[in-house]
Coordinates of C-alpha atoms in Angstrom, one line a residue:
X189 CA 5.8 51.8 142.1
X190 CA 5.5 54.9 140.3
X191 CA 9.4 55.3 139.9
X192 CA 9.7 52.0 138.8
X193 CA 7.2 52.6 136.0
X194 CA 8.7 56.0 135.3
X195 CA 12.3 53.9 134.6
X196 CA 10.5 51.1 132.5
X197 CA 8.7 53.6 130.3
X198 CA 12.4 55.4 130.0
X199 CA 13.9 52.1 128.8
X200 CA 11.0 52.0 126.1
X201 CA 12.6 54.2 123.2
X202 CA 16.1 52.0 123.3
X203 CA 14.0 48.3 123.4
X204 CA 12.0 49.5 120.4
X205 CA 15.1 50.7 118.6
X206 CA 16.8 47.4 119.2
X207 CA 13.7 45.2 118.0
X208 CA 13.7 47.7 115.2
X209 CA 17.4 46.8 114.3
X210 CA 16.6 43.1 115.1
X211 CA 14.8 42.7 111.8
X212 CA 14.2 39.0 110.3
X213 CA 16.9 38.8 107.5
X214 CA 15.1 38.6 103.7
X215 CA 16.0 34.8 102.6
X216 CA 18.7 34.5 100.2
X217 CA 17.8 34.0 96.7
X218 CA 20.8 32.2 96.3
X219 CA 24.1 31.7 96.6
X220 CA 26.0 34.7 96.3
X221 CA 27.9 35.6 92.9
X222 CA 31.2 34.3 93.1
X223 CA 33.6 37.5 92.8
X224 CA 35.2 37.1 89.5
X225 CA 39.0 38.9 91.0
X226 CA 39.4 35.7 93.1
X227 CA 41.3 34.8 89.8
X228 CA 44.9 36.3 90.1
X229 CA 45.1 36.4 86.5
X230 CA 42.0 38.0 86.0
X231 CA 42.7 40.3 88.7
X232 CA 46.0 41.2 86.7
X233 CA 43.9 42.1 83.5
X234 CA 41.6 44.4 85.6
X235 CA 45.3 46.2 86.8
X236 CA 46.5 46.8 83.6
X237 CA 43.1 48.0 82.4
X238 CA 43.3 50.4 85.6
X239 CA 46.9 51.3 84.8
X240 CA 45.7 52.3 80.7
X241 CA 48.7 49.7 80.3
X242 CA 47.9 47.8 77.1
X243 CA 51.3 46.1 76.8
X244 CA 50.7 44.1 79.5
X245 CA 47.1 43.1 78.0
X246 CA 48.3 41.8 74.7
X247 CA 49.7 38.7 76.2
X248 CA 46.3 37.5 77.4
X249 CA 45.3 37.6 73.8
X250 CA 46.5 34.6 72.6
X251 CA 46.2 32.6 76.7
X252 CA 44.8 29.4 76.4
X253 CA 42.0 30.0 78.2
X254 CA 39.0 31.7 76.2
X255 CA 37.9 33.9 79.5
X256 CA 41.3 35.5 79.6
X257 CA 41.1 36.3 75.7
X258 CA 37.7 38.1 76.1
X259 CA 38.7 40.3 79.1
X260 CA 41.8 41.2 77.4
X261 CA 39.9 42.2 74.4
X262 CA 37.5 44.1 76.4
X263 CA 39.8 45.5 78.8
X264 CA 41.4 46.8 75.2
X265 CA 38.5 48.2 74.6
X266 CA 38.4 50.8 77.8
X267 CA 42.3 51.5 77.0
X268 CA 41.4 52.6 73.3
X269 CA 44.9 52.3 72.4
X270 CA 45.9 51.9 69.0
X271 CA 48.9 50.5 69.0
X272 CA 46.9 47.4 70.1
X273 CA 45.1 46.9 66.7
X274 CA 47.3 44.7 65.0
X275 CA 46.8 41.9 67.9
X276 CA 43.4 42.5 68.1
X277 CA 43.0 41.8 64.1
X278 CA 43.4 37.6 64.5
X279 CA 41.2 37.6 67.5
X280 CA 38.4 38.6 64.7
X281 CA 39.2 35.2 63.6
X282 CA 39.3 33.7 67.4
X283 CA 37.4 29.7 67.7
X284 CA 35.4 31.6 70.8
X285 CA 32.1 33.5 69.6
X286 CA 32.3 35.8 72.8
X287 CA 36.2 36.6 72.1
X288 CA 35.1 37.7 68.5
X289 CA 32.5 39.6 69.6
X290 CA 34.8 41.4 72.2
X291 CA 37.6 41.5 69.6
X292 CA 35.3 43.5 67.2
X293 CA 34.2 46.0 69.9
X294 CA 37.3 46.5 70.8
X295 CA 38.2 47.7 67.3
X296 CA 35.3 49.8 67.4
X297 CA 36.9 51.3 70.3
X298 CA 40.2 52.5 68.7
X299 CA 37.9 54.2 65.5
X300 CA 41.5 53.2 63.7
X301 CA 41.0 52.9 60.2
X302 CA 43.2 50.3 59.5
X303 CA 40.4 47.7 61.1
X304 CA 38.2 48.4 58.6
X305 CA 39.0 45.7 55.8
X306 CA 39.1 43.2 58.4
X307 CA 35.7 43.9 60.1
X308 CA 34.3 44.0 56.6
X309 CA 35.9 40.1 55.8
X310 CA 34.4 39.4 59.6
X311 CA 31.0 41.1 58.6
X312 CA 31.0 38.8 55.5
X313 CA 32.1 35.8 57.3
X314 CA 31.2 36.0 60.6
X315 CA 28.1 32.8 60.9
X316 CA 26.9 34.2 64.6
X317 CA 24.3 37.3 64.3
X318 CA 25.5 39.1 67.8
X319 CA 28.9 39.3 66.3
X320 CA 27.9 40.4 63.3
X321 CA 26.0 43.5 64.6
X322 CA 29.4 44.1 66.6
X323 CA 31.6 43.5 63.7
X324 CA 29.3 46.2 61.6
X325 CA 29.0 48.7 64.3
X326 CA 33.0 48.5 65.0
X327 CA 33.3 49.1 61.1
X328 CA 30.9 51.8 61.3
X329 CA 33.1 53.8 64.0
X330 CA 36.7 52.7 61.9
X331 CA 35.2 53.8 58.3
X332 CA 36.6 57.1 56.5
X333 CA 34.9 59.3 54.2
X334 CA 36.0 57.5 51.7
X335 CA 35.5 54.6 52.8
X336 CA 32.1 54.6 54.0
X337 CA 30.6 52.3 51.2
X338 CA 32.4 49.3 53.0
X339 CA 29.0 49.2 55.1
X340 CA 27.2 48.1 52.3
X341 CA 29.5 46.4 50.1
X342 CA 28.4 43.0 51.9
X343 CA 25.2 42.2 50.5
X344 CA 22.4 41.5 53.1
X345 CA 19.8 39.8 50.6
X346 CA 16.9 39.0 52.4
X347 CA 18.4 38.5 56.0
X348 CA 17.1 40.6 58.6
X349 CA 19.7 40.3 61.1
X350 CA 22.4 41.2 58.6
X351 CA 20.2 44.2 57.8
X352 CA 20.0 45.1 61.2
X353 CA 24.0 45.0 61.3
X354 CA 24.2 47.2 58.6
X355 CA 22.0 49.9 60.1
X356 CA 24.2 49.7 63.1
X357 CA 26.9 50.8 61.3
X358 CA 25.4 53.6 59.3
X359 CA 24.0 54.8 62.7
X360 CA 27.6 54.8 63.7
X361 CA 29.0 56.3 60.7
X362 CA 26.3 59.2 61.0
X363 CA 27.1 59.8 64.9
X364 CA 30.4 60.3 63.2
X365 CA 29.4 63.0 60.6
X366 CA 30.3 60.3 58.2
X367 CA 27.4 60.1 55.5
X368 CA 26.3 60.3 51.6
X369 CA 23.4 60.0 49.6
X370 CA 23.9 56.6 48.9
X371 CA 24.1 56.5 52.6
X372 CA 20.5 57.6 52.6
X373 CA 19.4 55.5 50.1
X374 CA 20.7 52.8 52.1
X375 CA 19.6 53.5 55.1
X376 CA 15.6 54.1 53.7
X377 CA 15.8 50.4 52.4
X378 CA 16.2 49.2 55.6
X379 CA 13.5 51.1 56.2
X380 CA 11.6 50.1 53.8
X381 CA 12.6 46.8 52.6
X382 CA 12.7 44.5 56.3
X383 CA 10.8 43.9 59.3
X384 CA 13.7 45.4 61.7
X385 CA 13.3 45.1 65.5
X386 CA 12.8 47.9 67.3
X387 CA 16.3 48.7 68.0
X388 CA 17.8 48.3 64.3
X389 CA 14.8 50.2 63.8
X390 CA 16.0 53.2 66.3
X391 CA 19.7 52.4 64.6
X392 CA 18.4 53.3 61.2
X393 CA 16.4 56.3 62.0
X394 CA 19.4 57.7 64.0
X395 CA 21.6 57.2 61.3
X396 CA 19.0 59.6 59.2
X397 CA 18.5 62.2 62.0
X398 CA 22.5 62.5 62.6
X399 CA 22.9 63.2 58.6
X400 CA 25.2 66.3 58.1
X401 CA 23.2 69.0 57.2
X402 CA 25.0 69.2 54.3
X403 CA 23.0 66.2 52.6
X404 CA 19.3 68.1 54.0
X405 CA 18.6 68.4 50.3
X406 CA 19.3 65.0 49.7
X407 CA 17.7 63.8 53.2
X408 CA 14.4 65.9 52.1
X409 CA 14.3 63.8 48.5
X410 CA 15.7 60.6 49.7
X411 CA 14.3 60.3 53.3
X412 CA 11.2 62.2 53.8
X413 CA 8.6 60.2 53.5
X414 CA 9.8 57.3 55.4
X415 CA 10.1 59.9 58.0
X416 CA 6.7 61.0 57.8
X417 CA 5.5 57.8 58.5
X418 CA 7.8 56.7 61.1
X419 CA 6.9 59.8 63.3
X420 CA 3.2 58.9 62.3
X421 CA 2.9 55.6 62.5
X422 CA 6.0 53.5 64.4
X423 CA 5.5 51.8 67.9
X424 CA 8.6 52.5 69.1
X425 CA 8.7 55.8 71.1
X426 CA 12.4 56.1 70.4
X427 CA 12.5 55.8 66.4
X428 CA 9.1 58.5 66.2
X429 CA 11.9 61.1 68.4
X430 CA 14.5 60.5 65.9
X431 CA 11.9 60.9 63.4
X432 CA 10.7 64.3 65.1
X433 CA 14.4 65.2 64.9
X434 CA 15.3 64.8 61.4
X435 CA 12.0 66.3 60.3
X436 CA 12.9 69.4 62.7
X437 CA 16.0 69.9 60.8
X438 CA 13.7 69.5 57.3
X439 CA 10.9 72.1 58.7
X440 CA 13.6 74.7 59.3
X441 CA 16.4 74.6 56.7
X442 CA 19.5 76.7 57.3
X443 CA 19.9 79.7 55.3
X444 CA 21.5 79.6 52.0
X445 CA 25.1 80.1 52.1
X446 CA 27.1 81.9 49.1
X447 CA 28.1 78.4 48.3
X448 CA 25.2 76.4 48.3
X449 CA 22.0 78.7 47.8
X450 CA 20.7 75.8 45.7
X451 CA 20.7 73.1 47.7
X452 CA 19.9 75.4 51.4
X453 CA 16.6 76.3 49.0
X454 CA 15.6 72.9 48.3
X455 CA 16.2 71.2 51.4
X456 CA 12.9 71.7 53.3
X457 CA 10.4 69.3 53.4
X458 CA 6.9 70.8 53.2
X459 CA 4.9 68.3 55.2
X460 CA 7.5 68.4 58.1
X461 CA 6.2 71.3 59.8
X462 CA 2.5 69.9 59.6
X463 CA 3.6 66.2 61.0
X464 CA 5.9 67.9 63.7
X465 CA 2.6 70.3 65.2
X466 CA 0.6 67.1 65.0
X467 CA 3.2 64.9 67.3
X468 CA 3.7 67.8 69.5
X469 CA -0.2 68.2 70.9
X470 CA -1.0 63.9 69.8
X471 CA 1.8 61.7 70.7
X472 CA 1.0 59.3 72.7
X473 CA 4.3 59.2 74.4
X474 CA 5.1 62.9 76.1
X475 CA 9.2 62.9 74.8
X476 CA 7.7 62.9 71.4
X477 CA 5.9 66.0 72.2
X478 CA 9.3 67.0 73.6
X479 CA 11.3 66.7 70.5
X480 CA 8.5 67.6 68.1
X481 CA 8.2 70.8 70.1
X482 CA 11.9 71.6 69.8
X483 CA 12.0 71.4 66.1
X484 CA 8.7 73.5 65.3
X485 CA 9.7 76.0 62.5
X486 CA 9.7 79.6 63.7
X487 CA 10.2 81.5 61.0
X488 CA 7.9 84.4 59.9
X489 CA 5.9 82.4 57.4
X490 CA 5.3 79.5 60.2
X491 CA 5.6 81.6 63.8
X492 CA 1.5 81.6 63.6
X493 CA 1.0 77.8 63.3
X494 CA 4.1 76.6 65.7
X495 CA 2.8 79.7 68.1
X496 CA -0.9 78.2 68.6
X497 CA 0.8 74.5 69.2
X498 CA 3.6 75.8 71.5
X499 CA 0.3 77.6 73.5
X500 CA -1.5 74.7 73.7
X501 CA 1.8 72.8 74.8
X502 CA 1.9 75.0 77.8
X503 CA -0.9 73.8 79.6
X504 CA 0.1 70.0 78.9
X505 CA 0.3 68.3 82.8
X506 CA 3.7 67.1 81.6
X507 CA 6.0 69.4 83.4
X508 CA 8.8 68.6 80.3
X509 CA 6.7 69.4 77.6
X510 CA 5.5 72.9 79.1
X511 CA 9.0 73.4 80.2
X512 CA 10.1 72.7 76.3
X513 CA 6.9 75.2 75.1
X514 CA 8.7 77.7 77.0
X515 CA 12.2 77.4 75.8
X516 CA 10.9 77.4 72.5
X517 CA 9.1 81.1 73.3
X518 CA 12.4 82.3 75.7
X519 CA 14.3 81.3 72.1
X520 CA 12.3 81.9 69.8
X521 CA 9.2 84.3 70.3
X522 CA 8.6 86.8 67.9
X523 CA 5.9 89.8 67.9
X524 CA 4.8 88.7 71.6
X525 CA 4.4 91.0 74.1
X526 CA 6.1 91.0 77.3
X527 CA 2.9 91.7 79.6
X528 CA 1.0 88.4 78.0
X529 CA 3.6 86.7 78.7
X530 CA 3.9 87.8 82.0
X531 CA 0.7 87.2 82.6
X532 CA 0.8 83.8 80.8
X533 CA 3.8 82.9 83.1
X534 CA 1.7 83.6 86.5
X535 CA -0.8 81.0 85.9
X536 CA 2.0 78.0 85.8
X537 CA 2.4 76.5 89.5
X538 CA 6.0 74.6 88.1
X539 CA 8.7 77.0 89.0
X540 CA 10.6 75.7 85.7
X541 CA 8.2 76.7 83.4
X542 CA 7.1 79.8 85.4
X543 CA 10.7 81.1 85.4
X544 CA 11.1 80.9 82.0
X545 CA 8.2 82.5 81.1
X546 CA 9.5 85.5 82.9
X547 CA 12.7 85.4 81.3
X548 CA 10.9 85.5 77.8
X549 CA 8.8 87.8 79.3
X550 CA 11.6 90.1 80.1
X551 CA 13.6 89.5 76.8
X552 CA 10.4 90.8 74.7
X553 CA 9.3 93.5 76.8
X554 CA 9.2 96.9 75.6
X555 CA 11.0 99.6 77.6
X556 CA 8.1 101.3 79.1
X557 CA 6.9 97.6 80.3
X558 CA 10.1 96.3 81.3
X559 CA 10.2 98.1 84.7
X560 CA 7.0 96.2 85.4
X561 CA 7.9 93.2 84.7
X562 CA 11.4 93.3 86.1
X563 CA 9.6 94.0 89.6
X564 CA 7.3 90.8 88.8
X565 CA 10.5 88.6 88.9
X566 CA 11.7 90.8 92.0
X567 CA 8.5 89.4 93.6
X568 CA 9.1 86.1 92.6
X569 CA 12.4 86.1 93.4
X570 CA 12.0 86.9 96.8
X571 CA 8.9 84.3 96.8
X572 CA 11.1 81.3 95.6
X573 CA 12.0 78.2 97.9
X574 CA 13.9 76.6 95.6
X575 CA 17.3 77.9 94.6
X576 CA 17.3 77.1 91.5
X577 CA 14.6 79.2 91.0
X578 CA 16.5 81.8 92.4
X579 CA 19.3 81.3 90.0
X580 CA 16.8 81.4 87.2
X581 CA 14.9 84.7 88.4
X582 CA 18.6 86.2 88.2
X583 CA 19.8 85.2 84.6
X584 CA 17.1 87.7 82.8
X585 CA 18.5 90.7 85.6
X586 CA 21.9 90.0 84.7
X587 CA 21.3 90.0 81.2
X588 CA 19.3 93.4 81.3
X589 CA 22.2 94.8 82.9
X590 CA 24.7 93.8 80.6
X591 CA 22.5 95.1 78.1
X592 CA 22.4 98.1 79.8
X593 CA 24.7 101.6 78.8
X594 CA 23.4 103.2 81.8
X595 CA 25.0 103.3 85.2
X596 CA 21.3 104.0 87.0
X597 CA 20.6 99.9 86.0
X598 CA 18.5 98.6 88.1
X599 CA 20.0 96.1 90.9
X600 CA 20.5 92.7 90.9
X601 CA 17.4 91.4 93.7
X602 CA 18.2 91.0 97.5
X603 CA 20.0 88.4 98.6
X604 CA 21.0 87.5 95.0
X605 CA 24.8 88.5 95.4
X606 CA 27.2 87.0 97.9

């Protein structure tokens, strides 16, 4: 009896595995999604997309079917060839919404130039909104220098949507490096002037926050104060970040160049340093904090006001914002000592923010403190679980010894070479 227990007990591990395998299958929510490559002649598109082979794509622009017109056009759009922009050009004019709207991305795609009076004809005719934001944002990536004002030569009145296209396509100029005063102007009406969604919203504040720094002066006269109050005041986490990133660039104006001293002086925006410590300890949203922190000004005249909220910031319970704090002091720290912050970095429990701490720790120390310190990270080197903390504990050592003329330089820690 007892052996024939002893086998059924033995058998127990492999029956609960099975009824473990045996699971009731979840009921379907539906049929399944039929697989669109069933199609041979969609399954030849997806080839020729595959194969970067856009002569064999332009036929399908002008199939009968509207299906094959629109995966051409956005197969087009992953080759980014431009020898395929003068078939694309009458698809802007295609009976199909979804075939213009492909069409137009797929100019957008190439960035070629010679789309752009034909986007702006579509932008001005086009009766669909959805391809009209596409038809702007596709002009937006095809416009030049010179010209740029093709984004607002078609009037938007008192039409939202249109408005929203438009700050599309300044955003994408601006990603571009493409901008102008009148750019700015433009872009603060928006602003200003319409009830945009959140996402024209974000478009329009990128557009502003991407301006080359060349225009600062004119971003500082032209933009600042709908700045300040979108990094004070808007709902949207996203648009207050780009705010926090345009207003870092205004706290902390480059220096003046031989060939601009002017307009370097008259670029900073007083208020921008002020709003950006505010954001950085009150945001609601902690990747505010995050950008706010990364554009405090830390020159001597502010290093005492951005130094008491990059303090506070350290002991935020958002790992990234004490972890930004940090970088700010490893980059940036000026008249600290290298024991405080030391000391400062042994009461973080997050490796991240502990390591660099040490680093900045090291890179301000004195040279009658440094041996100190340098054994701290030795300690926590050799304490580390994570690897990457290792790695981090070793940057600071290799930079002291490349620093270093002597040939008595301290080691790199045990275990830290291969």
């Amino acid at each position: 009896m007892t052996l024939l227990l002893s086998r059924r007990w033995g058998l127990m591990p492999a029956v609960l595995l099975l009824a473990a395998c045996a699971r009731t299958p979840r009921p379907s929510a539906g049929p399944p999604a039929p697989n669109k490559y069933a199609d041979a002649a969609l399954r030849e598109i997806g080839t020729a997309q595959d194969e970067r082979n856009a002569a064999a794509l332009l036929p399908f622009l002008k199939n009968a079917s509207p299906a094959y017109r629109r995966e051409a056009a956005l197969a087009l759009a992953s080759v980014q060839d431009r020898t395929a922009v003068p078939a694309l050009l009458p698809a802007l004019r295609d009976a199909d919404p979804s075939v213009r709207r492909a069409a137009a991305y797929a100019l957008g795609q190439t960035g070629d130039s010679l789309a752009v009076d034909s986007l702006r004809v579509r932008v001005l005719q086009e009766p669909d909104p959805l391809v009209r934001r596409y038809a702007h944002e596709a002009l937006g990536r095809c416009v030049t220098q010179r010209s740029l004002p093709e984004l607002w030569r078609v009037p938007v009145l008192t039409d939202t949507a249109r408005a929203g296209a438009q700050a599309w396509g300044l955003a994408r100029a601006a990603l571009r490096g493409l901008s102008s005063p009148e750019a700015i102007r433009r872009t603060v009406l928006l602003l200003n002037d319409f009830k945009l969604n959140d996402e024209p919203r974000l478009a329009a504040a990128t557009a502003l926050a991407r301006t080359p720094r060349v225009l600062d002066a004119d971003l500082a006269r032209l933009g600042g104060s709908p700045l300040l109050r979108l990094l004070a005041q808007d709902r949207y986490y996203a648009v207050r970040a780009a705010a926090a990133t345009a207003l870092g660039r205004l706290a902390r104006p480059p220096a003046a160049g031989p060939g601009a001293p002017v307009a370097a002086a008259s670029a900073a925006l007083p208020a921008a340093a002020g709003a950006l410590r505010r954001a950085a300890a009150r945001d609601a949203d902690y990747r505010v904090r995050v950008v706010a922190l990364r554009g405090l000004p830390y020159g001597p005249a502010e290093y005492g006001a951005s130094r008491a909220t990059v303090f506070g910031a350290l002991g935020n319970r958002r790992e990234p914002v004490a972890l930004t704090a940090a970088e700010w002091l490893l980059a940036h720290a000026r008249g600290e000592t290298g024991d405080a912050l030391a000391a400062e970095a042994t009461r973080h429990d997050a490796w991240r923010v502990r390591a660099t701490l040490l680093a900045a720790a090291l890179k301000v120390a004195s040279p009658a403190s440094r041996p100190s310190i340098a054994g701290t990270v030795e300690k926590r080197y050799g304490a580390a679980t994570s690897v990457y903390e290792k790695a981090i504990c070793c940057k600071p050592w290799a930079k002291m010894r490349a620093a270093s003329t002597s040939c008595s330089a301290k080691p790199l820690p045990r275990g830290s070479r291969r």
